[in-house]
Amino acid sequence: MSRVYNFNAGPAVLPLEVLEEVQAEFLDYQNSGMSIIEMSHRTPTYEALNAQAEQDLKDLLGLGEDYRVLFMTGGATTQFSLLPMNLLAAGETADYAVTGMFAQKAFQQAQKIGSAHAAVDLAAEGFKRAPAVSEMKFSDRQAYLHITTNNTIYGTAWREYPDFGDRTLVADMSSDFLSHPFAADKFSLIYAGAQKNLGPAGTTVVIIKKSLLAKSPENLPEIFSYNVYAKNDSLYNTPPVFAVYVVAKVLKWLKKNGGLAAMGELNGKKAALIYGLLDRWPEFYRGHAQTASRSMMNATFRLPTEELEAKFVQQAEAAGFVGVKGHRSVGGMRISMYNALPLEGCAKLAQFMEDFYKKNA
Ligand code: PMP
């Protein structure tokens, strides 16, 4: 067996230890004589797994009884619609910080459902930075403020969250969830598709303040209702059992390996290796993000010519570095360095980048 260094943006690398555990217990989960994906979700075994995953996630985030964790389906994209369906009432406006393509999509879906307003829109600037609160224009009767903490395609993020005041703060954290310590209790709702830092595609985690659950309209179809999901402990219908099971294992792995503080430290070291080269040869490795808004998860850069970019991708892949090609809307390279990517992966890629510079600059 040989495993590559996986820089994919998502689905992405998962901890080897977790994959090995999944493999080892796949045919016979906890002496049940069947795999987890063959088992009813209405069993004490699955219910215990589901409840433990909720508790472990709240422990990692330091959240207490005033929050619920929902394991939903349909990707983060489904949340773009469910969020306003549940939390945007008539007479209110939802404010969106449009900081990237996914933020833009979230904003567009909210506009179909109710009154939504762009508090700030960085599209014209090419999404190169995280905005300040002082440049945002907020609505009266604000239902919530929606932010995207890490813009996966552009490789921008807030290095520290600014003070958003006592707003109902909602965040799409799909691409930097659990990657660094932060004050989770400042957020009223957080959602994240699992397939980057959490597990396989198939479940989307929604963390919601209990006090918001009453806002889900009574006439909302039940399958779309956060309140119904919470009342049923995410078991209103058949959940994505395999995805939740792997997420539960990743959460245990995170706890065992020092939680968010340890991840923040590791991710900082990995990112420094890659960004160090952008700072050293900025005319060659041309970073997309402004320095103060660099993402710790996705480093994006271009090279002087498209020919060199194609050569970089091809030689990187031949050397065992997978998934370094950038998103088509930015071009160039995107190096995704999620929690499970070992430090060694970034160190080896940094060496490759240094050699590539020396041969091609
Ligand atoms: N938001 C962000 C920040 C993302 O990176 C992505 C996917 N890459 C999405 C939303 C959409 O997620 P999904 O494909 O799970 O619907």
Coordinates of C-alpha atoms and ligand atoms in Angstrom, one line a residue:
M1 CA 0.0 0.0 0.0
S2 CA 1.2 3.5 -0.7
R3 CA -0.6 6.6 0.3
V4 CA -0.1 9.9 -1.5
Y5 CA 0.2 13.4 0.0
N6 CA -3.4 14.5 -0.5
F7 CA -3.9 18.2 -1.0
N8 CA -7.5 17.8 -2.3
A9 CA -9.9 20.6 -1.4
G10 CA -12.7 18.2 -0.5
P11 CA -13.5 15.3 -0.3
A12 CA -10.1 15.4 1.3
V13 CA -7.5 13.5 3.4
L14 CA -8.7 11.8 6.6
P15 CA -6.7 10.5 9.5
L16 CA -5.1 7.2 8.5
E17 CA -5.8 5.9 12.0
V18 CA -9.5 6.5 11.5
L19 CA -9.5 4.8 8.1
E20 CA -7.7 1.8 9.6
E21 CA -10.3 1.6 12.4
V22 CA -13.1 1.7 9.9
Q23 CA -11.5 -1.0 7.9
A24 CA -10.8 -3.2 11.0
E25 CA -14.4 -3.1 12.3
F26 CA -16.2 -2.9 8.9
L27 CA -17.5 -6.5 8.7
D28 CA -18.4 -6.8 12.4
Y29 CA -19.2 -3.6 14.3
Q30 CA -19.0 -4.0 18.1
N31 CA -19.8 -7.8 17.9
S32 CA -23.1 -7.2 16.1
G33 CA -22.2 -9.6 13.3
M34 CA -22.8 -6.8 10.8
S35 CA -21.3 -3.6 9.5
I36 CA -22.5 -0.2 10.7
I37 CA -24.0 0.4 7.3
E38 CA -26.2 -2.7 7.6
M39 CA -27.6 -1.8 10.9
S40 CA -30.9 -0.1 11.8
H41 CA -30.5 3.5 13.0
R42 CA -33.2 2.6 15.5
T43 CA -30.9 0.5 17.6
P44 CA -29.3 1.4 21.0
T45 CA -25.9 0.9 19.3
Y46 CA -26.5 3.6 16.7
E47 CA -28.3 5.9 19.0
A48 CA -25.4 5.8 21.4
L49 CA -23.0 6.6 18.5
N50 CA -25.2 9.5 17.5
A51 CA -25.5 10.9 21.0
Q52 CA -21.7 10.5 21.7
A53 CA -20.9 12.4 18.4
E54 CA -23.0 15.3 19.5
Q55 CA -21.4 15.4 22.9
D56 CA -17.8 15.1 21.6
L57 CA -18.4 17.9 19.2
K58 CA -19.8 20.1 21.9
D59 CA -16.8 19.2 24.1
L60 CA -14.3 20.1 21.4
L61 CA -16.0 23.5 20.9
G62 CA -16.6 24.1 24.6
L63 CA -20.3 24.4 24.1
G64 CA -22.9 23.5 26.8
E65 CA -26.5 22.7 27.1
D66 CA -27.7 25.7 25.2
Y67 CA -26.6 24.2 21.9
R68 CA -27.8 21.3 19.8
V69 CA -25.8 19.5 17.1
L70 CA -27.7 18.2 14.1
F71 CA -26.4 15.7 11.6
M72 CA -28.2 16.6 8.4
T73 CA -27.8 15.7 4.7
G74 CA -27.6 17.5 1.3
G75 CA -24.2 19.2 1.8
A76 CA -23.6 22.7 3.0
T77 CA -25.4 23.8 -0.2
T78 CA -28.7 22.6 1.3
Q79 CA -28.0 24.8 4.3
F80 CA -27.9 27.8 2.0
S81 CA -31.7 27.4 1.7
L82 CA -32.6 25.7 5.0
L83 CA -31.1 28.5 7.0
P84 CA -33.4 31.3 5.7
M85 CA -36.3 28.9 5.6
N86 CA -35.9 28.4 9.3
L87 CA -34.5 31.7 10.6
L88 CA -35.6 34.5 8.3
A89 CA -39.0 35.7 9.3
A90 CA -41.3 38.1 7.4
G91 CA -40.4 41.7 8.2
E92 CA -36.7 40.8 8.9
T93 CA -33.7 40.9 6.6
A94 CA -30.7 38.5 6.6
D95 CA -27.3 40.2 6.0
Y96 CA -24.6 38.4 4.1
A97 CA -20.9 39.0 3.9
V98 CA -20.2 38.1 0.3
T99 CA -16.6 37.0 0.5
G100 CA -16.4 34.2 -2.0
M101 CA -18.3 32.0 -4.4
F102 CA -20.0 29.9 -1.7
A103 CA -21.0 33.0 0.3
Q104 CA -22.4 34.4 -2.9
K105 CA -24.4 31.2 -3.5
A106 CA -25.7 31.3 0.1
F107 CA -26.8 34.9 -0.4
Q108 CA -28.5 34.1 -3.7
Q109 CA -30.6 31.3 -2.2
A110 CA -31.6 33.5 0.8
Q111 CA -32.9 36.1 -1.7
K112 CA -35.3 33.5 -3.1
I113 CA -36.7 32.9 0.3
G114 CA -37.0 36.3 1.9
S115 CA -35.3 39.7 2.3
A116 CA -31.6 39.3 2.1
H117 CA -28.9 42.0 1.8
A118 CA -25.2 42.0 1.1
A119 CA -23.6 43.7 4.1
V120 CA -20.4 43.7 2.0
D121 CA -19.6 42.3 -1.4
L122 CA -16.0 41.7 -2.4
A123 CA -16.7 40.2 -5.9
A124 CA -15.5 43.3 -7.7
E125 CA -12.2 43.1 -5.9
G126 CA -11.8 39.4 -6.9
F127 CA -12.3 38.0 -3.3
K128 CA -8.7 38.6 -2.1
R129 CA -9.4 39.3 1.6
A130 CA -11.6 39.1 4.6
P131 CA -13.5 42.3 5.3
A132 CA -13.6 44.4 8.4
V133 CA -16.9 44.8 10.3
S134 CA -16.5 48.6 9.9
E135 CA -17.1 48.3 6.1
M136 CA -20.3 46.2 6.5
K137 CA -23.7 47.9 6.2
F138 CA -26.3 46.2 8.4
S139 CA -30.1 46.1 8.0
D140 CA -32.6 47.1 10.6
R141 CA -34.5 44.2 11.9
Q142 CA -31.6 41.9 11.1
A143 CA -32.5 38.2 11.3
Y144 CA -28.9 37.2 11.3
L145 CA -25.5 38.0 9.8
H146 CA -24.1 35.2 7.6
I147 CA -20.3 34.9 7.2
T148 CA -18.2 32.3 5.5
T149 CA -15.2 31.8 7.7
N150 CA -12.9 30.3 5.1
N151 CA -13.3 30.9 1.4
T152 CA -12.2 27.6 0.0
I153 CA -11.8 28.6 -3.7
Y154 CA -10.0 31.9 -3.1
G155 CA -8.0 30.8 0.0
T156 CA -9.0 33.7 2.2
A157 CA -10.1 33.8 5.8
W158 CA -10.2 35.8 9.0
R159 CA -7.1 35.0 10.9
E160 CA -8.9 36.2 14.0
Y161 CA -12.6 36.8 14.0
P162 CA -13.5 40.4 14.4
D163 CA -16.1 41.5 17.0
F164 CA -19.4 41.2 15.3
G165 CA -21.2 42.6 18.3
D166 CA -24.3 40.8 19.7
R167 CA -25.7 39.9 16.4
T168 CA -27.2 36.6 15.6
L169 CA -24.0 35.3 13.9
V170 CA -24.3 32.4 11.5
A171 CA -21.3 30.9 9.8
D172 CA -20.6 28.5 7.0
M173 CA -17.4 26.9 8.4
S174 CA -17.3 24.0 5.9
S175 CA -13.6 24.4 5.0
D176 CA -12.0 25.4 8.3
F177 CA -14.3 23.8 10.9
L178 CA -12.3 22.5 13.9
S179 CA -9.0 23.7 12.5
H180 CA -8.2 26.2 15.2
P181 CA -9.5 27.3 18.6
F182 CA -12.2 29.9 18.5
A183 CA -15.0 31.2 20.7
A184 CA -17.8 29.0 19.4
D185 CA -20.4 30.6 21.8
K186 CA -20.2 33.8 19.8
F187 CA -22.0 32.0 17.0
S188 CA -25.7 31.3 17.0
L189 CA -25.5 28.8 14.2
I190 CA -22.5 27.0 12.5
Y191 CA -22.8 24.7 9.6
A192 CA -20.1 22.6 7.9
G193 CA -20.2 19.9 5.2
A194 CA -18.2 17.0 6.6
Q195 CA -15.9 16.3 3.6
K196 CA -13.0 18.4 4.6
N197 CA -12.1 18.4 8.2
L198 CA -14.7 16.0 9.6
G199 CA -15.3 12.9 7.6
P200 CA -16.8 11.7 4.3
A201 CA -19.3 13.6 2.2
G202 CA -22.9 12.7 3.2
T203 CA -23.5 14.6 6.4
T204 CA -23.5 18.3 7.2
V205 CA -23.2 19.3 10.8
V206 CA -25.4 22.1 12.0
I207 CA -24.7 23.5 15.5
I208 CA -27.6 25.7 16.7
K209 CA -28.4 27.7 19.8
K210 CA -31.4 26.1 21.3
S211 CA -33.1 29.5 21.7
L212 CA -33.3 29.7 17.9
L213 CA -35.1 26.5 17.4
A214 CA -38.5 28.0 18.1
K215 CA -38.0 30.2 15.0
S216 CA -38.5 27.3 12.6
P217 CA -42.0 28.0 11.1
E218 CA -44.7 25.5 12.0
N219 CA -45.8 25.3 8.4
L220 CA -42.3 24.4 7.2
P221 CA -42.2 20.8 5.8
E222 CA -40.8 18.8 8.7
I223 CA -37.8 17.4 6.9
F224 CA -36.5 21.0 6.4
S225 CA -37.0 22.1 10.0
Y226 CA -34.1 22.5 12.4
N227 CA -36.6 22.3 15.2
V228 CA -37.9 18.9 14.1
Y229 CA -34.4 17.6 13.6
A230 CA -33.4 18.7 17.1
K231 CA -36.6 17.2 18.7
N232 CA -35.7 13.9 17.0
D233 CA -32.0 14.0 17.8
S234 CA -31.2 14.0 14.0
L235 CA -33.2 10.7 13.7
Y236 CA -36.3 12.1 12.1
N237 CA -35.7 9.9 9.1
T238 CA -32.8 7.6 8.2
P239 CA -29.6 9.5 8.8
P240 CA -26.4 9.1 6.7
V241 CA -25.2 6.4 9.1
F242 CA -21.8 5.8 7.5
A243 CA -20.9 9.4 7.3
V244 CA -21.9 10.1 10.9
Y245 CA -20.0 7.0 12.1
V246 CA -16.8 8.2 10.5
V247 CA -17.4 11.8 11.8
A248 CA -17.7 10.3 15.3
K249 CA -14.4 8.6 14.9
V250 CA -12.7 11.8 13.6
L251 CA -14.1 13.7 16.6
K252 CA -12.5 11.0 18.9
W253 CA -9.2 11.4 17.0
L254 CA -9.3 15.1 17.5
K255 CA -9.9 14.8 21.2
K256 CA -7.1 12.3 21.5
N257 CA -4.7 14.5 19.6
G258 CA -5.1 17.7 21.6
G259 CA -8.3 19.2 20.2
L260 CA -8.5 22.5 18.5
A261 CA -5.5 24.0 20.2
A262 CA -3.2 21.3 18.8
M263 CA -4.8 21.5 15.4
G264 CA -4.3 25.3 15.3
E265 CA -0.7 24.9 16.1
L266 CA -0.1 22.1 13.6
N267 CA -2.1 24.0 10.8
G268 CA -0.1 27.2 11.5
K269 CA 3.1 25.3 11.0
K270 CA 2.0 23.7 7.8
A271 CA 0.7 26.9 6.3
A272 CA 3.9 28.7 7.3
L273 CA 5.9 26.3 5.2
I274 CA 3.9 27.0 2.1
Y275 CA 3.4 30.8 2.6
G276 CA 7.0 31.1 3.4
L277 CA 7.8 30.4 -0.2
L278 CA 5.2 32.9 -1.4
D279 CA 6.9 35.5 0.7
R280 CA 10.4 34.5 -0.5
W281 CA 9.7 34.5 -4.2
P282 CA 6.5 36.7 -4.6
E283 CA 7.2 37.3 -8.3
F284 CA 7.2 33.6 -9.0
Y285 CA 4.7 32.3 -6.4
R286 CA 2.0 34.9 -6.7
G287 CA -0.4 34.6 -3.8
H288 CA -4.1 35.3 -4.5
A289 CA -5.0 36.3 -0.9
Q290 CA -3.8 39.5 0.7
T291 CA -1.2 38.5 3.4
A292 CA -3.4 39.4 6.4
S293 CA -6.3 37.3 5.0
R294 CA -4.5 34.1 4.1
S295 CA -6.3 30.9 4.8
M296 CA -4.7 28.3 6.9
M297 CA -6.5 25.6 5.0
N298 CA -6.3 26.5 1.3
A299 CA -3.2 28.4 0.0
T300 CA -3.9 29.8 -3.5
F301 CA -1.3 31.1 -5.9
R302 CA -0.4 31.5 -9.5
L303 CA 2.8 31.2 -11.4
P304 CA 4.1 33.6 -14.1
T305 CA 2.7 31.6 -17.0
E306 CA 0.0 29.0 -17.6
E307 CA 2.6 26.8 -19.1
L308 CA 4.5 26.8 -15.8
E309 CA 1.3 26.1 -13.9
A310 CA 0.6 23.1 -16.0
K311 CA 4.2 21.9 -15.5
F312 CA 3.9 22.4 -11.8
V313 CA 0.7 20.3 -11.5
Q314 CA 2.1 17.6 -13.7
Q315 CA 5.5 17.3 -11.9
A316 CA 3.8 17.6 -8.4
E317 CA 1.5 14.7 -9.3
A318 CA 4.4 12.6 -10.6
A319 CA 6.2 13.3 -7.3
G320 CA 3.2 12.0 -5.3
F321 CA 1.4 15.3 -4.4
V322 CA -2.2 15.0 -5.4
G323 CA -4.9 17.7 -5.8
V324 CA -2.7 20.8 -6.1
K325 CA -4.5 22.3 -9.1
G326 CA -6.5 25.4 -8.3
H327 CA -10.2 25.9 -8.8
R328 CA -11.1 27.0 -12.4
S329 CA -12.3 30.4 -11.3
V330 CA -8.9 31.4 -9.8
G331 CA -6.6 29.2 -11.8
G332 CA -3.1 28.3 -10.7
M333 CA -2.6 26.2 -7.6
R334 CA -4.6 25.5 -4.5
I335 CA -2.9 23.7 -1.7
S336 CA -5.4 22.4 0.8
M337 CA -4.0 21.5 4.2
Y338 CA -6.8 20.1 6.3
N339 CA -6.3 18.8 9.9
A340 CA -5.5 15.2 8.7
L341 CA -2.7 16.3 6.4
P342 CA 0.6 15.5 8.2
L343 CA 3.2 18.2 8.6
E344 CA 5.6 16.1 6.6
G345 CA 3.3 16.5 3.6
C346 CA 3.7 20.3 3.6
A347 CA 7.4 20.0 4.3
K348 CA 7.9 17.7 1.3
L349 CA 5.8 19.9 -0.9
A350 CA 7.7 23.0 0.2
Q351 CA 10.9 21.3 -0.8
F352 CA 9.4 20.5 -4.2
M353 CA 8.3 24.1 -4.6
E354 CA 11.8 25.3 -3.7
D355 CA 13.3 23.0 -6.3
F356 CA 10.7 23.9 -8.9
Y357 CA 11.5 27.6 -8.4
K358 CA 15.3 27.0 -8.8
K359 CA 14.8 25.1 -12.0
N360 CA 12.2 27.3 -13.6
A361 CA 12.5 30.9 -12.4
Ligands
PMP1 N1 -19.3 26.3 1.6 C1 -18.0 26.1 1.5 C2 -17.1 27.1 2.3 C3 -17.5 25.1 0.7 O1 -16.1 25.0 0.6 C4 -18.3 24.2 0.1 C5 -17.8 23.1 -0.8 N2 -16.5 23.0 -1.1 C6 -19.7 24.4 0.2 C7 -20.2 25.4 1.0 C8 -20.6 23.5 -0.5 O2 -20.6 22.3 0.1 P1 -21.4 21.0 -0.5 O3 -20.7 20.6 -1.7 O4 -21.2 20.0 0.6 O5 -22.8 21.3 -0.6

